[in-house]
Coordinates of C-alpha atoms and ligand atoms in Angstrom, one line a residue:
M1 CA -7.1 -15.3 -0.4
Q2 CA -9.2 -11.8 -1.5
A3 CA -11.6 -12.9 -4.3
K4 CA -10.5 -11.7 -7.6
I5 CA -11.9 -12.3 -11.0
E6 CA -9.3 -14.2 -12.9
G7 CA -7.9 -13.0 -16.4
F8 CA -7.7 -9.6 -17.5
V9 CA -10.4 -7.3 -19.4
P10 CA -10.6 -8.1 -23.0
S11 CA -9.6 -5.7 -25.8
L12 CA -12.1 -3.5 -27.0
Q13 CA -11.7 -4.9 -30.5
T14 CA -13.0 -8.4 -29.4
R15 CA -16.1 -9.4 -30.9
F16 CA -18.0 -11.4 -28.6
E17 CA -20.8 -14.4 -29.2
G18 CA -22.4 -14.8 -25.5
C19 CA -22.2 -12.5 -22.6
R20 CA -19.1 -10.3 -22.6
F21 CA -18.3 -11.4 -19.2
A22 CA -18.2 -15.1 -19.5
P23 CA -14.2 -15.7 -20.1
R24 CA -13.6 -14.9 -16.6
C25 CA -16.5 -15.6 -15.0
D26 CA -16.5 -18.5 -12.5
R27 CA -20.3 -19.8 -13.3
A28 CA -20.2 -19.5 -16.8
M29 CA -22.3 -22.3 -18.2
T30 CA -22.4 -23.1 -22.5
I31 CA -25.0 -20.6 -23.1
C32 CA -22.7 -17.9 -21.6
H33 CA -20.2 -18.6 -24.6
Q34 CA -23.3 -18.9 -26.8
Q35 CA -25.8 -16.4 -26.8
P36 CA -26.0 -12.5 -24.7
P37 CA -27.9 -12.8 -22.0
A38 CA -31.4 -10.6 -21.7
W39 CA -31.9 -8.5 -19.1
H40 CA -34.0 -10.3 -16.2
V41 CA -36.2 -7.8 -13.9
A42 CA -36.4 -8.3 -10.0
G43 CA -38.5 -6.0 -8.3
R44 CA -36.7 -2.6 -8.9
R45 CA -33.3 -4.2 -9.9
Q46 CA -32.3 -5.4 -13.7
V47 CA -29.7 -7.9 -14.1
L48 CA -28.0 -9.4 -17.6
C49 CA -27.2 -12.9 -16.8
H50 CA -28.1 -16.2 -17.8
L51 CA -28.3 -17.8 -14.5
Y52 CA -31.3 -15.5 -13.2
T53 CA -33.1 -16.1 -16.9
R54 CA -32.7 -19.9 -16.4
G55 CA -34.0 -20.6 -12.7
E56 CA -31.4 -19.1 -10.3
D57 CA -33.2 -17.7 -7.2
V58 CA -34.0 -14.3 -8.2
T59 CA -33.8 -13.7 -4.4
R60 CA -30.2 -13.7 -4.3
L61 CA -30.6 -10.4 -6.1
N62 CA -31.6 -8.6 -2.7
E63 CA -28.9 -10.3 -0.7
P64 CA -26.3 -7.6 0.5
P65 CA -23.4 -8.2 -1.5
T66 CA -20.4 -10.3 0.4
V67 CA -17.9 -7.4 0.7
S68 CA -15.4 -8.0 3.3
V69 CA -14.8 -4.3 4.6
P70 CA -11.6 -4.2 6.9
V71 CA -11.6 -4.4 10.2
G72 CA -12.1 -7.8 12.0
S73 CA -10.4 -9.6 8.8
V74 CA -6.9 -9.2 9.2
A75 CA -3.5 -11.4 7.8
Q76 CA -2.1 -13.3 10.3
T77 CA 1.6 -14.8 10.6
E78 CA 2.7 -16.8 13.9
A79 CA 6.5 -17.1 14.0
E80 CA 8.2 -13.7 15.3
P81 CA 11.2 -12.9 12.4
E82 CA 14.1 -11.2 12.5
P83 CA 13.9 -7.2 12.1
L84 CA 15.2 -6.5 8.1
L85 CA 14.5 -2.8 8.4
Q86 CA 15.0 -0.8 11.6
V87 CA 14.1 3.0 11.1
D88 CA 15.1 5.4 13.8
A89 CA 14.1 9.1 14.3
L90 CA 13.9 9.5 10.6
Q91 CA 13.6 13.0 9.8
V92 CA 13.2 14.8 6.5
H93 CA 13.5 18.7 6.5
F94 CA 13.2 20.8 3.5
P95 CA 14.5 24.4 3.6
I96 CA 12.2 27.2 2.8
E97 CA 14.5 29.6 0.5
A98 CA 13.3 32.9 0.0
G99 CA 14.7 36.4 -1.7
V100 CA 17.5 37.1 -4.1
F101 CA 20.2 35.3 -2.3
K102 CA 17.9 32.7 -1.7
R103 CA 18.5 32.3 2.0
T104 CA 16.6 29.3 4.2
V105 CA 13.8 31.1 6.1
G106 CA 12.6 28.2 7.5
H107 CA 11.8 24.0 6.5
V108 CA 9.1 22.1 5.5
R109 CA 9.3 19.1 8.5
A110 CA 8.1 16.0 5.8
V111 CA 9.2 13.6 7.6
D112 CA 9.6 14.5 11.8
G113 CA 10.9 12.0 13.8
V114 CA 9.7 8.2 12.5
D115 CA 10.3 5.0 13.9
M116 CA 9.6 1.9 12.8
T117 CA 10.8 -1.8 11.8
V118 CA 10.0 -4.3 8.7
Q119 CA 10.4 -8.0 10.0
N120 CA 12.1 -10.4 7.3
G121 CA 9.5 -12.1 5.5
R122 CA 6.1 -9.8 6.6
T123 CA 4.5 -6.6 5.6
L124 CA 4.5 -3.1 7.0
A125 CA 1.9 -0.6 6.2
L126 CA 2.0 3.0 6.6
V127 CA -1.2 4.8 6.7
G128 CA -2.2 8.1 6.6
E129 CA -3.9 11.1 4.4
S130 CA -2.1 12.4 1.8
G131 CA 0.8 15.1 2.5
C132 CA 1.3 13.5 5.7
G133 CA 4.9 12.4 4.4
K134 CA 4.5 8.7 3.7
T135 CA 5.8 8.8 0.4
T136 CA 9.2 10.9 1.6
V137 CA 9.7 8.1 4.0
G138 CA 9.8 5.1 1.8
K139 CA 12.3 7.4 -0.6
S140 CA 14.7 8.6 2.4
I141 CA 14.9 5.1 3.5
L142 CA 15.8 4.0 0.0
Q143 CA 18.1 6.9 0.1
L144 CA 16.5 8.6 -2.9
I145 CA 15.6 11.5 -0.7
R146 CA 19.0 12.0 1.8
P147 CA 17.2 12.4 5.3
T148 CA 18.2 15.4 7.5
G149 CA 18.6 13.0 10.2
G150 CA 18.0 9.3 11.6
S151 CA 19.4 6.1 11.4
V152 CA 18.2 3.5 8.5
R153 CA 19.4 -0.1 9.1
F154 CA 19.2 -2.6 6.5
D155 CA 20.0 -5.8 7.0
G156 CA 22.9 -4.6 9.0
A157 CA 24.0 -1.9 7.3
E158 CA 23.8 2.0 8.1
L159 CA 22.4 3.1 4.9
T160 CA 22.7 7.2 5.8
R161 CA 26.3 6.9 5.9
L162 CA 26.7 4.8 2.7
S163 CA 28.8 6.7 -0.3
H164 CA 26.7 7.0 -3.7
S165 CA 28.9 3.7 -5.0
E166 CA 28.5 1.9 -2.0
L167 CA 24.8 2.6 -2.3
R168 CA 24.3 1.3 -6.0
Q169 CA 26.2 -1.8 -4.8
R170 CA 23.2 -2.3 -2.8
R171 CA 20.7 -1.0 -4.7
S172 CA 19.5 -4.5 -5.8
D173 CA 18.3 -5.3 -2.0
F174 CA 15.7 -2.8 -2.1
Q175 CA 13.4 -1.9 -4.6
I176 CA 10.2 0.2 -5.1
I177 CA 6.5 0.1 -6.7
F178 CA 4.8 3.0 -7.8
Q179 CA 1.2 4.2 -8.1
D180 CA 1.1 5.1 -11.9
P181 CA 3.8 2.1 -13.5
Y182 CA 3.6 3.6 -16.6
S183 CA 5.2 7.1 -15.9
S184 CA 8.2 4.9 -14.4
M185 CA 8.7 2.9 -18.2
N186 CA 10.6 4.3 -21.2
P187 CA 7.3 4.1 -23.4
R188 CA 9.6 3.2 -26.4
M189 CA 11.5 0.4 -24.6
L190 CA 10.6 -3.3 -25.1
I191 CA 9.2 -4.6 -22.0
G192 CA 12.0 -7.2 -21.9
D193 CA 14.2 -4.3 -22.1
I194 CA 12.4 -2.6 -19.4
I195 CA 12.8 -5.8 -17.0
A196 CA 16.9 -6.5 -17.5
E197 CA 17.2 -2.7 -17.2
G198 CA 18.5 -3.1 -13.6
M199 CA 19.7 -6.2 -14.1
K200 CA 21.9 -5.4 -16.2
V201 CA 23.2 -2.9 -14.0
Q202 CA 23.4 -5.2 -11.2
S203 CA 24.3 -8.3 -12.4
A204 CA 27.0 -7.2 -15.4
G205 CA 28.1 -10.8 -15.7
D206 CA 24.9 -12.7 -17.0
T207 CA 25.1 -13.4 -20.8
P208 CA 22.2 -12.0 -22.6
D209 CA 20.9 -15.4 -23.2
K210 CA 20.1 -16.3 -19.4
R211 CA 19.1 -12.8 -18.7
R212 CA 16.5 -13.3 -21.3
K213 CA 15.4 -16.5 -19.5
R214 CA 15.4 -14.7 -16.5
V215 CA 13.4 -11.9 -17.9
E216 CA 10.6 -14.6 -19.2
R217 CA 10.7 -16.4 -15.6
H218 CA 10.0 -13.3 -13.9
L219 CA 7.3 -12.5 -16.4
Q220 CA 5.5 -15.5 -16.0
Q221 CA 5.9 -15.7 -12.2
V222 CA 3.7 -12.2 -12.3
G223 CA 1.3 -14.2 -14.6
L224 CA 2.2 -12.6 -17.7
S225 CA 3.0 -14.2 -21.1
A226 CA 6.8 -15.0 -22.0
D227 CA 6.6 -13.2 -25.2
S228 CA 5.3 -9.9 -23.2
V229 CA 9.1 -9.4 -23.6
A230 CA 8.6 -8.3 -27.3
R231 CA 5.7 -5.6 -26.4
Y232 CA 5.8 -1.7 -25.6
P233 CA 3.8 -0.8 -22.5
H234 CA 1.2 1.1 -24.1
E235 CA 0.1 -2.3 -25.3
F236 CA -0.9 -3.6 -21.9
S237 CA -3.1 -2.6 -18.9
G238 CA -2.9 -0.6 -15.9
G239 CA -2.9 -3.9 -13.8
Q240 CA -0.5 -5.5 -16.6
R241 CA 1.5 -2.6 -16.1
Q242 CA 1.8 -3.0 -12.2
R243 CA 2.5 -6.5 -12.7
I244 CA 5.2 -5.5 -15.3
S245 CA 6.9 -3.0 -12.8
I246 CA 6.7 -6.0 -9.8
A247 CA 8.6 -8.1 -12.5
R248 CA 10.9 -5.5 -12.7
A249 CA 11.5 -5.1 -9.1
L250 CA 11.4 -8.8 -8.4
A251 CA 14.0 -8.9 -11.7
V252 CA 17.1 -7.9 -9.4
E253 CA 16.2 -10.0 -6.6
P254 CA 15.2 -7.8 -3.8
K255 CA 15.1 -8.4 -0.1
L256 CA 12.2 -5.6 0.6
I257 CA 10.0 -3.7 -1.8
I258 CA 8.4 -0.2 -1.3
C259 CA 5.0 -0.7 -2.4
D260 CA 4.0 3.2 -2.8
E261 CA -0.2 3.2 -3.4
P262 CA 0.6 0.5 -5.9
T263 CA -3.2 -0.6 -6.3
S264 CA -5.3 2.8 -5.8
A265 CA -4.8 3.5 -9.4
L266 CA -6.7 0.2 -10.4
D267 CA -10.0 -0.7 -10.2
V268 CA -11.2 -3.2 -7.3
S269 CA -10.9 -6.7 -9.3
V270 CA -7.5 -6.1 -10.6
Q271 CA -6.6 -4.1 -7.2
A272 CA -7.1 -8.1 -5.8
Q273 CA -5.1 -9.8 -8.8
I274 CA -2.5 -7.3 -7.4
L275 CA -2.5 -8.1 -4.0
N276 CA -2.7 -11.7 -4.2
L277 CA 0.2 -11.8 -6.5
L278 CA 2.2 -9.8 -3.8
Q279 CA 1.2 -12.2 -1.3
E280 CA 2.0 -15.1 -3.2
L281 CA 5.3 -14.1 -3.9
Q282 CA 6.0 -13.1 -0.2
K283 CA 5.1 -16.4 0.5
E284 CA 7.3 -17.8 -2.2
I285 CA 10.2 -16.3 -1.9
G286 CA 10.3 -14.8 1.3
I287 CA 10.3 -10.9 0.8
S288 CA 9.6 -8.0 2.9
Y289 CA 7.0 -5.0 1.5
L290 CA 6.7 -1.6 3.0
F291 CA 3.2 -0.6 2.0
I292 CA 2.6 2.7 1.8
T293 CA -1.5 3.5 1.4
H294 CA -4.3 5.2 2.5
N295 CA -6.5 2.5 1.9
M296 CA -7.5 0.7 5.4
S297 CA -9.4 -2.4 3.4
V298 CA -5.7 -3.0 1.8
V299 CA -4.2 -2.9 5.2
S300 CA -6.6 -5.6 6.6
Y301 CA -5.9 -7.9 4.2
I302 CA -2.0 -7.7 3.1
A303 CA -0.3 -6.1 5.8
D304 CA 1.0 -7.5 9.6
E305 CA 1.7 -4.5 11.0
I306 CA 0.7 -1.3 10.5
A307 CA 1.8 2.3 11.6
I308 CA -0.3 5.2 11.6
M309 CA 1.3 8.4 10.5
Y310 CA -0.1 12.2 10.9
L311 CA 2.0 15.1 9.6
G312 CA 5.6 13.8 9.6
R313 CA 5.3 11.4 12.7
I314 CA 3.8 7.9 13.5
V315 CA 1.0 8.5 16.3
E316 CA 0.2 4.6 16.8
C317 CA 1.7 1.5 16.1
G318 CA 1.0 -2.2 16.3
T319 CA -0.1 -5.5 14.7
V320 CA -2.7 -5.1 12.0
R321 CA -5.0 -7.0 14.9
D322 CA -4.4 -5.2 17.7
V323 CA -4.8 -1.8 15.9
L324 CA -7.8 -2.2 13.6
R325 CA -9.6 -4.1 16.5
S326 CA -8.9 -1.6 18.6
P327 CA -7.6 1.9 18.0
Q328 CA -6.5 4.1 20.3
H329 CA -5.3 7.3 19.1
P330 CA -8.5 9.8 18.4
Y331 CA -6.8 10.3 14.6
T332 CA -6.5 6.5 13.7
Q333 CA -10.5 6.0 15.2
A334 CA -11.3 8.6 12.9
L335 CA -9.8 7.2 10.2
L336 CA -11.4 4.3 10.5
S337 CA -14.6 5.1 11.1
A338 CA -14.6 6.7 7.5
V339 CA -14.0 3.7 6.4
P340 CA -17.6 2.9 4.4
T341 CA -19.4 -0.5 4.6
L342 CA -22.3 -2.0 2.4
D343 CA -23.7 -3.2 5.6
P344 CA -26.8 -1.6 5.9
A345 CA -27.0 -2.6 9.5
S346 CA -23.8 -1.1 10.1
K347 CA -24.7 1.6 12.7
R348 CA -21.1 3.1 12.8
E349 CA -20.7 6.3 13.6
V350 CA -18.2 8.8 11.5
I351 CA -16.0 10.8 13.3
R352 CA -15.7 14.2 11.1
L353 CA -12.5 15.9 12.1
P354 CA -12.5 19.4 11.7
G355 CA -10.4 21.2 9.1
D356 CA -7.0 20.3 7.0
I357 CA -3.9 18.6 8.2
P358 CA -1.5 21.5 9.0
S359 CA 1.5 22.7 6.8
P360 CA 4.6 20.6 7.8
S361 CA 6.2 24.0 7.5
N362 CA 4.1 25.6 11.0
P363 CA 3.4 22.4 12.5
P364 CA 0.9 23.3 15.6
A365 CA 2.8 23.4 19.0
G366 CA 2.2 20.7 21.1
C367 CA 0.2 17.1 19.9
Y368 CA 0.2 17.7 15.7
F369 CA -3.1 16.7 15.9
H370 CA -4.7 18.8 18.6
P371 CA -6.1 21.6 16.6
R372 CA -8.4 18.4 15.0
C373 CA -8.6 16.3 18.0
P374 CA -12.4 15.7 19.2
Q375 CA -10.4 14.9 22.6
S376 CA -8.2 17.5 23.2
M377 CA -7.0 18.7 26.5
D378 CA -4.9 21.9 27.8
I379 CA -1.6 19.6 27.6
C380 CA -2.1 18.6 24.2
R381 CA -1.2 22.3 23.6
R382 CA 1.6 22.8 25.0
R383 CA 3.4 19.2 25.1
Y384 CA 3.9 16.6 22.5
P385 CA 2.8 13.3 23.8
R386 CA 5.6 10.4 24.8
R387 CA 4.9 6.7 23.4
S388 CA 3.0 4.7 25.7
P389 CA 2.3 1.1 25.6
V390 CA -1.1 -0.2 25.1
N391 CA 0.5 -4.1 25.1
G392 CA 3.4 -5.5 24.6
Q393 CA 3.2 -4.7 20.2
H394 CA 1.1 -1.9 20.5
Y395 CA 2.0 1.9 21.0
V396 CA 0.3 5.0 20.5
D397 CA 1.0 8.5 21.3
C398 CA -1.3 10.4 23.4
H399 CA -1.7 12.2 26.4
L400 CA -5.2 10.1 26.8
Y401 CA -2.4 7.2 27.8
T402 CA 0.3 8.8 29.5
S403 CA 0.1 7.6 33.2
D404 CA 0.9 11.1 34.6
E405 CA -1.9 12.6 33.1
P406 CA -6.0 12.3 33.6
N407 CA -7.7 10.5 31.1
P408 CA -11.1 12.0 30.5
S409 CA -12.3 10.6 28.1
G410 CA -13.0 6.9 30.0
I411 CA -11.4 4.9 27.1
E412 CA -10.2 1.7 28.7
R413 CA -6.7 0.6 27.3
Ligands
SF4_1 FE1 -5.9 14.3 21.1 FE2 -4.5 15.4 23.1 FE3 -4.2 13.1 22.4 FE4 -3.1 14.8 20.5 S1 -2.3 14.1 22.7 S2 -4.2 13.1 20.2 S3 -4.8 16.5 20.9 S4 -6.2 13.7 23.3

């Protein structure tokens, strides 16, 4: 379990007797609640904590912080479960219209042939730079944006062929959590009503009393008190609002939650609380997640499988263990090399990619990554690479690994 700081950031109106961090500190002593600490100076560093003024070994201040940075610590699951979601050749192309008559003069290929699988009770992380099409994939799976082509099979049903009324009946099976929960909540509604909203639509037969009890249970499940039902969204912190949006998603008992950057607006300690909560819920109720993120540290903690996306296509996929320990695609290698580390002994070289991600309205010929790839070859400019297996669970789309092409990089498979 990822280290987390218990409790919540106190209200700005709180009057403190002792150390402001004492209510959340797992090493707090009696004095911490009674008296504010004084600065303790150790060389060029200073710390405001009673531990050090009362004899704690000050050399600890010079130890590097024990922060887990991604590669190497990986989520593990043993059993091979059934697919819940199977996406094949998914395409979402938006027309570009011009002129008085709004003629279509081109298409933005936001998603351009994505394949992925989410297993029952597991987490797939979808990773890539901003603008690569991750969020559009999430919305098109939920049919919030209708795909241009391809297949989305969810729990035995082909979602792309369902009518609006058929989709409405299945909406409770798949939910979405956004980066900014506040924007998805009506500020004039009470929290109890916000959570009960989806339940009313999906389970019209429930009595108000039963519904209220369920809302309270879901609030407690996400670590909030039952009396939160009578409060408004602005009365909660960012992390608490994200908990409320998780409770709202859970209220309709979904099988899959698409988490679209749910922790990227939160500070690190609150981020850990939300990630731990999502993991605990998965263990408890067997829910599956498609976790959209650009943060590799989060991926290594929460996900079982990973798919790396570049300009509307998946370029590498596999188990988190395989992909993070042995990235094969030059883009994945560059992404991982850029993950910050606090270890001063780390000599990892950062691979700097030239230029920006190209426009999806005019993707490059051949491999979409070739204008930025440090290992680009002639064939990369002419032909898109086919998918090659690295092992039974790890795949990469790159000419470096296709058997009919030379491998000038010398990278071991
Ligand atoms: Fe680089 Fe060529 Fe591989 Fe594309 S196919 S990632 S350009 S080596």
